[in-house]
Short mmCIF file of C-alpha atoms in Angstrom, two decimals:
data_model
loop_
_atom_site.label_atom_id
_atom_site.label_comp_id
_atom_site.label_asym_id
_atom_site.label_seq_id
_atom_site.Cartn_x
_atom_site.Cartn_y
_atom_site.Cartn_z
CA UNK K 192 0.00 0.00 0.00
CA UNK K 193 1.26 3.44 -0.72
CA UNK K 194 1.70 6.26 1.49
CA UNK K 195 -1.14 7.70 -0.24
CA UNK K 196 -3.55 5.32 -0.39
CA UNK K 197 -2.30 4.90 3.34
CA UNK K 198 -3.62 8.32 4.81
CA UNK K 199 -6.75 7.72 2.44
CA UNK K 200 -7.45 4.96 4.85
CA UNK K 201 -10.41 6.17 7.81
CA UNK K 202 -9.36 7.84 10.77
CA UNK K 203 -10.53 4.76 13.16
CA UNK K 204 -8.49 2.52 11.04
CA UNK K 205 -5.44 4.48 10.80
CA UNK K 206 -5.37 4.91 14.68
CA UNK K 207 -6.22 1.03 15.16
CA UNK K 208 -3.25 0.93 13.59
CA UNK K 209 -1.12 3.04 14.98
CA UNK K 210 -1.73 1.02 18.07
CA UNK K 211 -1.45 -1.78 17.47
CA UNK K 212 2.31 -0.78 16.18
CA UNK K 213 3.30 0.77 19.37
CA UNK K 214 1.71 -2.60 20.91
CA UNK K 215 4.32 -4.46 19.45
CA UNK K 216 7.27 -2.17 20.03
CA UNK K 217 6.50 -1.69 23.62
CA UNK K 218 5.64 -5.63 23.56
CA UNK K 219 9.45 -5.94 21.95
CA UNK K 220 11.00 -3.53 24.75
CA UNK K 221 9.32 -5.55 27.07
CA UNK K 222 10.62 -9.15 26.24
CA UNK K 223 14.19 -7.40 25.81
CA UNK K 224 14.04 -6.62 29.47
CA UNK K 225 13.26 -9.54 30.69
CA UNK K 226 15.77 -12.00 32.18
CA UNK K 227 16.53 -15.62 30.81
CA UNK K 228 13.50 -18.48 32.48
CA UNK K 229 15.01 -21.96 32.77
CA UNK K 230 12.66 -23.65 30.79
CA UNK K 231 13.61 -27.42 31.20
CA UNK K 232 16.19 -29.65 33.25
CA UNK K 233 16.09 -33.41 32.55
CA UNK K 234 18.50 -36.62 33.47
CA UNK K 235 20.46 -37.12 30.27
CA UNK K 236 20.93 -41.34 30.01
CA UNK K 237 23.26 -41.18 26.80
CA UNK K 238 26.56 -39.87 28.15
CA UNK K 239 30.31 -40.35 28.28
CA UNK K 240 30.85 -39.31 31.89
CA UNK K 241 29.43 -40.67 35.45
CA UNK K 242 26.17 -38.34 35.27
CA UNK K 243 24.41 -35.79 33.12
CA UNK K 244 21.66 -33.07 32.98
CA UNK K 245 20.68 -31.21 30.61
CA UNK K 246 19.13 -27.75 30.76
CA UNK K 247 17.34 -25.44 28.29
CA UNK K 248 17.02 -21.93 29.14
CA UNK K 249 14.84 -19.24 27.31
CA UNK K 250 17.62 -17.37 25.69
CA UNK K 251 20.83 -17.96 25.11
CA UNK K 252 23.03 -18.10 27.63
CA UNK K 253 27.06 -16.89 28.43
CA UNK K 254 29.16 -20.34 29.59
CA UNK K 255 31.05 -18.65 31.18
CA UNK K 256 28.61 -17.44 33.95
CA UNK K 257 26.74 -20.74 34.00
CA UNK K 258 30.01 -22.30 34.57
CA UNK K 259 31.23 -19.83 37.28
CA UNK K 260 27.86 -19.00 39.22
CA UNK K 261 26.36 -22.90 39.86
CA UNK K 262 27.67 -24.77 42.26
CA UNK K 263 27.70 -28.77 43.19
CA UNK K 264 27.61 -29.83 46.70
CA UNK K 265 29.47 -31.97 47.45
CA UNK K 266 31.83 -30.34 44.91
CA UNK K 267 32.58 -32.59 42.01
CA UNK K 268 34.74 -32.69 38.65
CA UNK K 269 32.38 -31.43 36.22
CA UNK K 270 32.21 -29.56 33.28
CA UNK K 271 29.57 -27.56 31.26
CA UNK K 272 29.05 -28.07 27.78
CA UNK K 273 26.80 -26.46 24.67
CA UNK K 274 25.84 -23.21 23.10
CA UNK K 275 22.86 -20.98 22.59
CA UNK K 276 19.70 -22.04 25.37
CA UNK K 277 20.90 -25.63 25.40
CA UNK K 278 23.50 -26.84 27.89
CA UNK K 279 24.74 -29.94 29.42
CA UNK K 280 25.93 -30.64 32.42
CA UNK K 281 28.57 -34.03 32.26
CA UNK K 282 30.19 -35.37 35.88
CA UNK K 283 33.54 -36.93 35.27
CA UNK K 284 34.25 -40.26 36.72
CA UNK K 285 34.28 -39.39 40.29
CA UNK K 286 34.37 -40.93 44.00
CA UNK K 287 31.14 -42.65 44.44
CA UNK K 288 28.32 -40.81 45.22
CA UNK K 289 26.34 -41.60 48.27
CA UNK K 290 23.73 -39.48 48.68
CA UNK K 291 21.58 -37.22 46.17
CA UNK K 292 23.67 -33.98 45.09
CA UNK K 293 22.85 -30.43 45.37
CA UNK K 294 22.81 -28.00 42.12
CA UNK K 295 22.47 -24.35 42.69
CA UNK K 296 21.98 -23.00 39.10
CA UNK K 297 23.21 -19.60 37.81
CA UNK K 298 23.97 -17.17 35.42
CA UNK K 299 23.29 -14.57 32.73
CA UNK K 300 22.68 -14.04 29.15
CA UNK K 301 24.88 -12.82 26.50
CA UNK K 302 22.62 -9.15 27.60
CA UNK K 303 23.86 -9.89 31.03
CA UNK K 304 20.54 -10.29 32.34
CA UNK K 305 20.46 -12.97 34.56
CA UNK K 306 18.20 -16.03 35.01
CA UNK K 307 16.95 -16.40 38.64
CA UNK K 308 18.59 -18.73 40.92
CA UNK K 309 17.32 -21.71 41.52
CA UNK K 310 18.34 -25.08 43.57
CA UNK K 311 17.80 -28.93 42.87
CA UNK K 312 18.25 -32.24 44.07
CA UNK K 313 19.74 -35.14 41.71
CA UNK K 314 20.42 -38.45 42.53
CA UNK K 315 22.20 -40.31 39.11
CA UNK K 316 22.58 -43.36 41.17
CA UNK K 317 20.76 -46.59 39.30
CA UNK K 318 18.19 -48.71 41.56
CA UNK K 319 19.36 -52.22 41.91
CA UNK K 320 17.11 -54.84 41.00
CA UNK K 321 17.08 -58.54 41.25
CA UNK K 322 15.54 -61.45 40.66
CA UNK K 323 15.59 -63.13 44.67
CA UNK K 324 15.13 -66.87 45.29
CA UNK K 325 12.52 -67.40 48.08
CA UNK K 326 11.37 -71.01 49.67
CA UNK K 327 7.97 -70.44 47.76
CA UNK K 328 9.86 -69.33 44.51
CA UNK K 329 11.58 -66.21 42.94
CA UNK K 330 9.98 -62.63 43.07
CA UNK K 331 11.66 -59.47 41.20
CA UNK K 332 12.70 -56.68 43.90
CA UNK K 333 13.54 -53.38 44.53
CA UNK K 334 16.19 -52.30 46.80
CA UNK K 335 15.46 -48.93 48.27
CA UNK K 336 18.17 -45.89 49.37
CA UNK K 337 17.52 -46.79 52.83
CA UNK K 338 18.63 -50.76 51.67
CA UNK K 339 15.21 -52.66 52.07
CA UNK K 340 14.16 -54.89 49.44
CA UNK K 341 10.65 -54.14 47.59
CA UNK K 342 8.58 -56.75 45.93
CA UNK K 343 7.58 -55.77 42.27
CA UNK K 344 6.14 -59.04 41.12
CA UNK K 345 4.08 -62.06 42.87
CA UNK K 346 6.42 -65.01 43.90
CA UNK K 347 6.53 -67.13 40.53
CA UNK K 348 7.93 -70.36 39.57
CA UNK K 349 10.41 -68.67 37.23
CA UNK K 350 11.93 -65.19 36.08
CA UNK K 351 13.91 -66.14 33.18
CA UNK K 352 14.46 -62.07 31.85
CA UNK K 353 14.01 -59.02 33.34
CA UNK K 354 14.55 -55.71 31.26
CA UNK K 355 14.45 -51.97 33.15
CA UNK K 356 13.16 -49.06 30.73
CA UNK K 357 15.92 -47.18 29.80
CA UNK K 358 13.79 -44.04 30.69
CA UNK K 359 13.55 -45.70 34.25
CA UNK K 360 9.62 -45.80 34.01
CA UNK K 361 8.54 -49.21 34.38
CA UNK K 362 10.30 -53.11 34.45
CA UNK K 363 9.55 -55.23 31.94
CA UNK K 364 9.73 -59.26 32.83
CA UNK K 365 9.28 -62.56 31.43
CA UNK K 366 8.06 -64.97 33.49
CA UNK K 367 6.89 -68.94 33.87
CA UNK K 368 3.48 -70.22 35.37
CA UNK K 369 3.53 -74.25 37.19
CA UNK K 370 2.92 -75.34 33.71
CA UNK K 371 5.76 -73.65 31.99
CA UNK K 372 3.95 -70.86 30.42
CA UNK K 373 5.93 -67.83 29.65
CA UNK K 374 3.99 -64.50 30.11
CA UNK K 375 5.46 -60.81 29.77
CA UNK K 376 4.53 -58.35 32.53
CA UNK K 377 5.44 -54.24 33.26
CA UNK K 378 6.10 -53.61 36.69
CA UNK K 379 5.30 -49.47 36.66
CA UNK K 380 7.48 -47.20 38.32
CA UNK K 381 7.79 -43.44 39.07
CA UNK K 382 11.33 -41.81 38.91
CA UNK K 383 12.15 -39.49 41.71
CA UNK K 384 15.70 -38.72 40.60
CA UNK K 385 15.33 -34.79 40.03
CA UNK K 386 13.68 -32.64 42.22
CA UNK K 387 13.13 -29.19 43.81
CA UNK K 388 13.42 -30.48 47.53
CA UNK K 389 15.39 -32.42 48.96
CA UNK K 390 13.13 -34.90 50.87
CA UNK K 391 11.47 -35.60 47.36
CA UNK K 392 14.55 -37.43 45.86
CA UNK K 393 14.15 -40.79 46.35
CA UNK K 394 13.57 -44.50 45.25
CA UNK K 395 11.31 -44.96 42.38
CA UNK K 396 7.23 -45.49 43.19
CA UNK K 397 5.86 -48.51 42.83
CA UNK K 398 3.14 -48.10 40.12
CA UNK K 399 0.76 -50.64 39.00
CA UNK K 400 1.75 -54.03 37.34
CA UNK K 401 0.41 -54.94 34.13
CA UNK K 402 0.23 -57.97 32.00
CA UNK K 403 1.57 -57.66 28.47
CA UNK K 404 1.09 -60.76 27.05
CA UNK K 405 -2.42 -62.25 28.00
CA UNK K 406 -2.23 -65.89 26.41
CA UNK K 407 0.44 -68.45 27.94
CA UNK K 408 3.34 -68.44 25.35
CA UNK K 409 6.30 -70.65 24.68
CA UNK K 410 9.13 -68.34 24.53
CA UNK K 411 9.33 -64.47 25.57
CA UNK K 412 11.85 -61.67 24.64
CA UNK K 413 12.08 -58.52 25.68
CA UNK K 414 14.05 -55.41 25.38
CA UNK K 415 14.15 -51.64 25.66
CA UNK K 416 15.78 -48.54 25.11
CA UNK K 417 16.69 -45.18 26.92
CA UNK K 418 13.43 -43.18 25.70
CA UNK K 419 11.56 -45.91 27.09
CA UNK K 420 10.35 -48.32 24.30
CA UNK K 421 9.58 -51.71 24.55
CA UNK K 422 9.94 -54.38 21.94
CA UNK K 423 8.26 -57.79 22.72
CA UNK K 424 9.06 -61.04 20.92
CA UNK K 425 6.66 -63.95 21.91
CA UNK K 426 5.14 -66.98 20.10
CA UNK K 427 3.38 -70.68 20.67
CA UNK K 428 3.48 -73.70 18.95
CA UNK K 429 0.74 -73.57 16.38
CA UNK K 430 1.75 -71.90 13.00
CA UNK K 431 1.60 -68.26 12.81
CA UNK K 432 1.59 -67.65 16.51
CA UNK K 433 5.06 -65.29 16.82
CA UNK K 434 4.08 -61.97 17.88
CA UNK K 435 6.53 -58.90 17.04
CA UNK K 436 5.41 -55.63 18.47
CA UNK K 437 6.89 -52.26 19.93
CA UNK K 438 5.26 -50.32 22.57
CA UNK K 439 5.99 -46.55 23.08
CA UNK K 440 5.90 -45.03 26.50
CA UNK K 441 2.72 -43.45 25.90
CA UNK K 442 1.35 -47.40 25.47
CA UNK K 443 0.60 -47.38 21.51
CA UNK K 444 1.50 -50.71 19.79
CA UNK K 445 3.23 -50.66 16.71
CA UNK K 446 3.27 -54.54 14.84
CA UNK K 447 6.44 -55.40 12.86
CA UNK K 448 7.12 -57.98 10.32
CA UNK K 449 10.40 -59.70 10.70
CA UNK K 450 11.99 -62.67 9.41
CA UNK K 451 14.61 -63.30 12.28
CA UNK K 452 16.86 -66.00 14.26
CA UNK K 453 17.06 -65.52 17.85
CA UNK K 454 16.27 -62.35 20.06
CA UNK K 455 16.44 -58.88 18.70
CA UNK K 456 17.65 -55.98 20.60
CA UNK K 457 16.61 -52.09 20.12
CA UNK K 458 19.51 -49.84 19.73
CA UNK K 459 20.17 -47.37 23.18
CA UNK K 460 19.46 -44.05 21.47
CA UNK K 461 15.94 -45.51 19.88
CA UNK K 462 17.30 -45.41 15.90
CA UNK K 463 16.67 -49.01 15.68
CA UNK K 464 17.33 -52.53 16.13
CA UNK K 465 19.73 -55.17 16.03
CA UNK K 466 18.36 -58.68 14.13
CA UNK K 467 19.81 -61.60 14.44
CA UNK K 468 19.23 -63.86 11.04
CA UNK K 469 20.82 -66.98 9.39
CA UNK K 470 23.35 -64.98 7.82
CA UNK K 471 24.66 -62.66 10.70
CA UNK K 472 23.44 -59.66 12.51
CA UNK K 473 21.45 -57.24 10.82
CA UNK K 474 21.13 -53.43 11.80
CA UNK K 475 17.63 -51.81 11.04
CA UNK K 476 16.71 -48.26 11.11
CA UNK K 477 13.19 -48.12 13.40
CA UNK K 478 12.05 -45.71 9.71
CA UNK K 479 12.84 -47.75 7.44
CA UNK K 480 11.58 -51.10 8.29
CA UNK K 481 9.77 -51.93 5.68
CA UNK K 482 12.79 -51.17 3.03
CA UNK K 483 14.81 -54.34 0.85
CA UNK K 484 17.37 -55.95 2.50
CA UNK K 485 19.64 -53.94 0.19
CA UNK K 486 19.16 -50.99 2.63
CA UNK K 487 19.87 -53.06 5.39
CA UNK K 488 23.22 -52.96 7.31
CA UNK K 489 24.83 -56.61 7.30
CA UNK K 490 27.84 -57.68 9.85
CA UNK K 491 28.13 -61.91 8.66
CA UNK K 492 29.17 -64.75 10.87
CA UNK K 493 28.31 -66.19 14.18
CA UNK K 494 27.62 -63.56 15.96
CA UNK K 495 26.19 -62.38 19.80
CA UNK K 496 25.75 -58.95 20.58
CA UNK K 497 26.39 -59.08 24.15
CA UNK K 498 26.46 -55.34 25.50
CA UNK K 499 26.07 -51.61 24.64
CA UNK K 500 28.36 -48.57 25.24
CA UNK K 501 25.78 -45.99 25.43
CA UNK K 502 27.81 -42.82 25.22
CA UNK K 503 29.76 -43.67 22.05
CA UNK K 504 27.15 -45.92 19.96
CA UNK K 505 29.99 -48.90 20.39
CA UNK K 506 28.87 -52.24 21.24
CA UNK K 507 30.60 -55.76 22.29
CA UNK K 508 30.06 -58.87 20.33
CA UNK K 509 30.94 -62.65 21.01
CA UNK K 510 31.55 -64.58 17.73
CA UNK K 511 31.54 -68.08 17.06
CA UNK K 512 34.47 -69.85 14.97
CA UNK K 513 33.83 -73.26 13.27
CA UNK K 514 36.49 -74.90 15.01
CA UNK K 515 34.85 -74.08 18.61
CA UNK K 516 37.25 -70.95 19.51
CA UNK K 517 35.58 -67.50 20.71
CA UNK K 518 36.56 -63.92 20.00
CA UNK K 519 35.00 -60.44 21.76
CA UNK K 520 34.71 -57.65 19.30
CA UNK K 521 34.09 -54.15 19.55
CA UNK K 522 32.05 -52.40 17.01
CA UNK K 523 32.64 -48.78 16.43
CA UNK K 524 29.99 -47.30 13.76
CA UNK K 525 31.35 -46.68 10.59
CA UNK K 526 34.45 -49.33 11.14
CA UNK K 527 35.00 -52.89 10.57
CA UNK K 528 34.76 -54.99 13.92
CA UNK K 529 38.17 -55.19 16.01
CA UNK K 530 38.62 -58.16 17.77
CA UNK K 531 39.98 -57.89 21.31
CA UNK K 532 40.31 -61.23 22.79
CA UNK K 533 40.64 -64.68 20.92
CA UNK K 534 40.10 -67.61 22.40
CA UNK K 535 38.93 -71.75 23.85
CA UNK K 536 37.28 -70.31 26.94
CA UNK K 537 33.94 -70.11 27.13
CA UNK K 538 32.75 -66.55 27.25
CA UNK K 539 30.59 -65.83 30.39
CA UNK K 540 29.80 -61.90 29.97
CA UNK K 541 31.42 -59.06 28.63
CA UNK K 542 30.79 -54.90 29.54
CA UNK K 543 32.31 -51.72 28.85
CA UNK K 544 32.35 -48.23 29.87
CA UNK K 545 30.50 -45.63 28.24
CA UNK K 546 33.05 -44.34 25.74
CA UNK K 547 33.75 -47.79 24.51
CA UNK K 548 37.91 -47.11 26.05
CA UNK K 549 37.74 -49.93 29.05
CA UNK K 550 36.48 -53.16 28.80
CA UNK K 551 36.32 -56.04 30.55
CA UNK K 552 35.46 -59.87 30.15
CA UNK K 553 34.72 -63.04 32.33
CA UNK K 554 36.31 -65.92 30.97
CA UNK K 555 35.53 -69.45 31.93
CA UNK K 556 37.97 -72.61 31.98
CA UNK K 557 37.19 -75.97 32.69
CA UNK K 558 40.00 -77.88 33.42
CA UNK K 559 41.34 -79.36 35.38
CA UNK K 560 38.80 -77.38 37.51
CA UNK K 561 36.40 -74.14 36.88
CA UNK K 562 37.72 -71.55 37.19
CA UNK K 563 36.43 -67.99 36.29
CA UNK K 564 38.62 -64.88 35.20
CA UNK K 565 38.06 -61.26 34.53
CA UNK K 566 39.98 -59.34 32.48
CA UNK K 567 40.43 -55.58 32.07
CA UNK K 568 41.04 -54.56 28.19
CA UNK K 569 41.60 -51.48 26.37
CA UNK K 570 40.05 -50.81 23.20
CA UNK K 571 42.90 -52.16 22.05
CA UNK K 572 42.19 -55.18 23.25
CA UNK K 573 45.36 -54.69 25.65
CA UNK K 574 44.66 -56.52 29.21
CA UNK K 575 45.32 -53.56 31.90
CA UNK K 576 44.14 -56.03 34.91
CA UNK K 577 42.95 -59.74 35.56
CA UNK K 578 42.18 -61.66 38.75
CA UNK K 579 40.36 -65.03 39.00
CA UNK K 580 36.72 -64.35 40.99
CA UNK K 581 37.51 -67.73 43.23
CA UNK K 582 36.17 -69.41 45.49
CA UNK K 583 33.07 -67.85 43.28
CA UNK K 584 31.85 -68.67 39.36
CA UNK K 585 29.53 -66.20 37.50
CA UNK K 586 25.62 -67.36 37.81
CA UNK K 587 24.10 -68.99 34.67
CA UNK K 588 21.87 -66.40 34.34
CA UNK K 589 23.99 -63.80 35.47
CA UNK K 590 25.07 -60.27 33.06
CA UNK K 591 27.66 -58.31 33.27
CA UNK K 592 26.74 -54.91 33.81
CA UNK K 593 28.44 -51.34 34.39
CA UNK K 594 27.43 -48.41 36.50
CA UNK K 595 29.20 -45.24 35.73
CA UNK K 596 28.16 -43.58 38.39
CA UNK K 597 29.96 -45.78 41.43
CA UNK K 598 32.54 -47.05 38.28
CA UNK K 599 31.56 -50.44 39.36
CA UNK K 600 30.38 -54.24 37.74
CA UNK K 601 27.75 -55.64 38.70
CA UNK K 602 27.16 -59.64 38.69
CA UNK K 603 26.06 -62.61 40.19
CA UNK K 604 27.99 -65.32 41.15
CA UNK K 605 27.52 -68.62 43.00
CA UNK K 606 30.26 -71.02 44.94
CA UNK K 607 29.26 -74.09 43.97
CA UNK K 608 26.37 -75.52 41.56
CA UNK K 609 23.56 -75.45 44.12
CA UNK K 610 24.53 -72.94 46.50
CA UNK K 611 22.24 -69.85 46.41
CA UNK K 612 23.19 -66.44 44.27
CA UNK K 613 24.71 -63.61 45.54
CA UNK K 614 25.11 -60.29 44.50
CA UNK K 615 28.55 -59.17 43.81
CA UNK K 616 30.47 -55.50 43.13
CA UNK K 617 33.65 -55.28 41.12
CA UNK K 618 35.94 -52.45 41.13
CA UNK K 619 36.47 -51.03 37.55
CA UNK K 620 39.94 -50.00 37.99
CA UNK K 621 41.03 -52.45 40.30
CA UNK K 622 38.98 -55.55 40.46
CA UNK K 623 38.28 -55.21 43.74
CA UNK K 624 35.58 -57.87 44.86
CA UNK K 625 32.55 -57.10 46.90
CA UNK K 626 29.94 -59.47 47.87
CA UNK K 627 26.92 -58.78 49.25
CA UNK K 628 25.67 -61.54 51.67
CA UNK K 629 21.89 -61.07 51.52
CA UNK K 630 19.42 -61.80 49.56
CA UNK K 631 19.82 -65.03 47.59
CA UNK K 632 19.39 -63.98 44.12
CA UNK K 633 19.19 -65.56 40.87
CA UNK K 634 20.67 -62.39 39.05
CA UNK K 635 20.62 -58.39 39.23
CA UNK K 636 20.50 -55.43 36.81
CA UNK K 637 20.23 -52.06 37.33
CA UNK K 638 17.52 -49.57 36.65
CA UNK K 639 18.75 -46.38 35.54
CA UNK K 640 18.15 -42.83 37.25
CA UNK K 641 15.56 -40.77 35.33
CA UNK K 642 13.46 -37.59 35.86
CA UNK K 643 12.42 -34.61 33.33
CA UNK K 644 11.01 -31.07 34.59
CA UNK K 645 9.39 -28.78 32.32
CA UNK K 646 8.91 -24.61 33.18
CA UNK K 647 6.69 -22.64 30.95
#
């Protein structure tokens, strides 16, 4: 419109206008004024370091006065990383931590207005879980902060798998009725990780438990990722009974159609899935599906992928040679496989550290006796440490697993063939052994810390 046919406009109009205009540049003086709002903080599961949050403000933000201003108590190594309104907070392998830690959050904007202070409570230890053997049976429990031990399930014949949500908001398990029946449950659980007062941090709630699968099956698999997923494999013995099927935390079911071998798992960061088939180990995109094989990522061979890195995308992977020997690879995306150990033992379980750089393996001989050894690698497959773990042997249903947080391994081992379970702790530097002497247990995992909170 020209300036003309502007001023031809009526005088109601033209001060309408004119209002609204100044509106919007008072409305702009305004919002220039006003000081950065931390808009989000939320436990950060994929990370190289011991613990991580990450936290959004409303503008962007000077690191340098984020990294001065907030405080830890007690004080840990730590370091602040990002740009713009997004920042992450990343604890570097530490002392253990035994009790929840204090945040006071500062700083200013690159106008040098500054956000208001505010304080939190985070706890980034995992909840231990474990599968306990009772007179009756076995039941899956919760150990709390305060070290009591929670029921999550009814006492059952059999837990033959249990799988925490990576986004710590439920426990899958697969479990066996008196007539051998496999079912698939979800034991429901509230994160109290991240919180505004102190007294709020906590063990996770117990929610409700649901069943997943409602007819008996002959085999179960599950598995799950760090936003929370759940992929359930399950089938009986009349034709056309396999079930394939993905759950999303908001509980919508998404049916897949897959031609595989053995149990699949879902990738950490939720991009997909690793398939086992006849040929090797397939790597799907969770998008694509329903694309050729062509588009599918191939690794051939014998082949066990037996644990995840989650900070690095590297994984660990036991392979099979035809004339009985066993090597442990690590994958590294975008590289061929490196092997790291080659060998007769039998491999028992293998773990690693976030970043993929320690590793370590449980070895098994059998003669002249059995005998059980773990070994500290490199990711050059270089051993840094070993020690034997007599007078105990790994469970047979035991995993290997690593918390980053205390830097330890956690396992179950037994002393003889019938003797009960116990939980044990293994140094990750030094192989120190710790065993716990109560409960009996059948194996243990660990759920990891979680907790999101949004400001608007």
């Amino acid at each position: 419109m020209t300036r003309s046919g502007l001023w031809a406009l009526p005088r109601p109009l033209l001060l309408a206008l004119g209002g609204l205009t100044a509106l919007v540049l008072v409305q702009q003086q305004v919002l220039l004024r006003r000081p950065p709002r931390l808009q989000m903080l939320a436990i950060q599961p994929l990370r190289s370091g011991a613990g991580a949050l990450d936290v959004r403000f409303s503008r962007p933000m000077q690191r340098e006065t984020i990294a001065a201003e907030s405080r830890i108590k007690p004080e840990l190594s730590h370091a602040w990383f990002g740009a713009d309104n997004a920042w992450r907070l990343l604890l570097n392998r530490t002392d253990p931590i035994q009790s929840p830690l204090q945040l006071d959050l500062a700083g200013a904007d690159r106008r040098g207005l500054r956000v208001a202070p505010s304080r939190w409570f985070w706890d980034p230890r995992p909840t231990l879980l474990a599968v306990v053997q009772l007179k009756e049976g076995q039941q899956l429990q919760l150990q709390d902060r305060q070290g009591s031990w929670v029921p999550l399930s009814p006492v059952l014949p059999g837990i033959f798998q249990v799988e925490p949500f990576g986004d710590g908001r439920g426990v899958a398990f697969v479990s066996a009725d008196d007539n051998g029946d496999q079912f698939v449950d979800v034991r429901h659980l509230m994160p109290r990780s991240l919180a505004t007062d102190a007294d709020a941090v906590g063990s996770p709630l117990v929610g409700d438990l649901e069943r997943i699968t409602q007819k008996p099956q002959l085999f179960a698999h599950v598995s799950s990722n760090l936003r929370g997923d759940l992929l359930v494999q399950a089938g009986r013995l009349e034709p056309g009974s396999d079930q394939l099927w993905m759950r999303s935390p908001d509980g919508r079911r998404r049916d897949l159609s897959l031609k595989v071998a053995g149990p699949i798992r879902l990738l950490p960061d939720g991009t997909g899935l690793v398939v086992p088939g006849y040929d090797g180990l397939e790597l799907l995109s969770l998008q694509t599906l329903q694309d050729q094989a062509s588009d599918r990522q191939t690794l051939p061979g014998s082949r066990d992928l037996r644990a995840f890195c989650t900070g690095s995308g590297r994984a660990l992977l036991v392979r099979h040679w035809p004339d009985y020997r066993r090597s442990v690879e690590l994958v590294i995306p975008g590289l061929a496989p490196r092997q790291i150990w080659l060998g007769e033992q039998a491999v028992m379980g293998v773990a690693c550290d976030n970043g993929g750089e320690r590793l370590w393996v449980v070895l098994r001989d059998s003669l002249p006796k059995t005998v059980d050894t773990l070994l500290l690698l490199d990711r050059d497959g270089k051993v840094r440490k070993q020690r034997t773990l007599e007078p105990w042997l790994m469970a047979p249903d035991s995993m290997l697993r690593f918390d980053p947080v205390s830097d330890q391994l956690l396992l179950s081992v037994i002393s003889s063939r019938r003797a009960p379970g116990r939980i044990a702790w293994v140094d990750g530097s030094t192989l120190g052994l710790r065993i716990q002497a109560e409960p009996s247990v059948v194996s243990a995992t660990l759920l990891p810390a979680a907790g999101r909170i949004e400001r608007f």
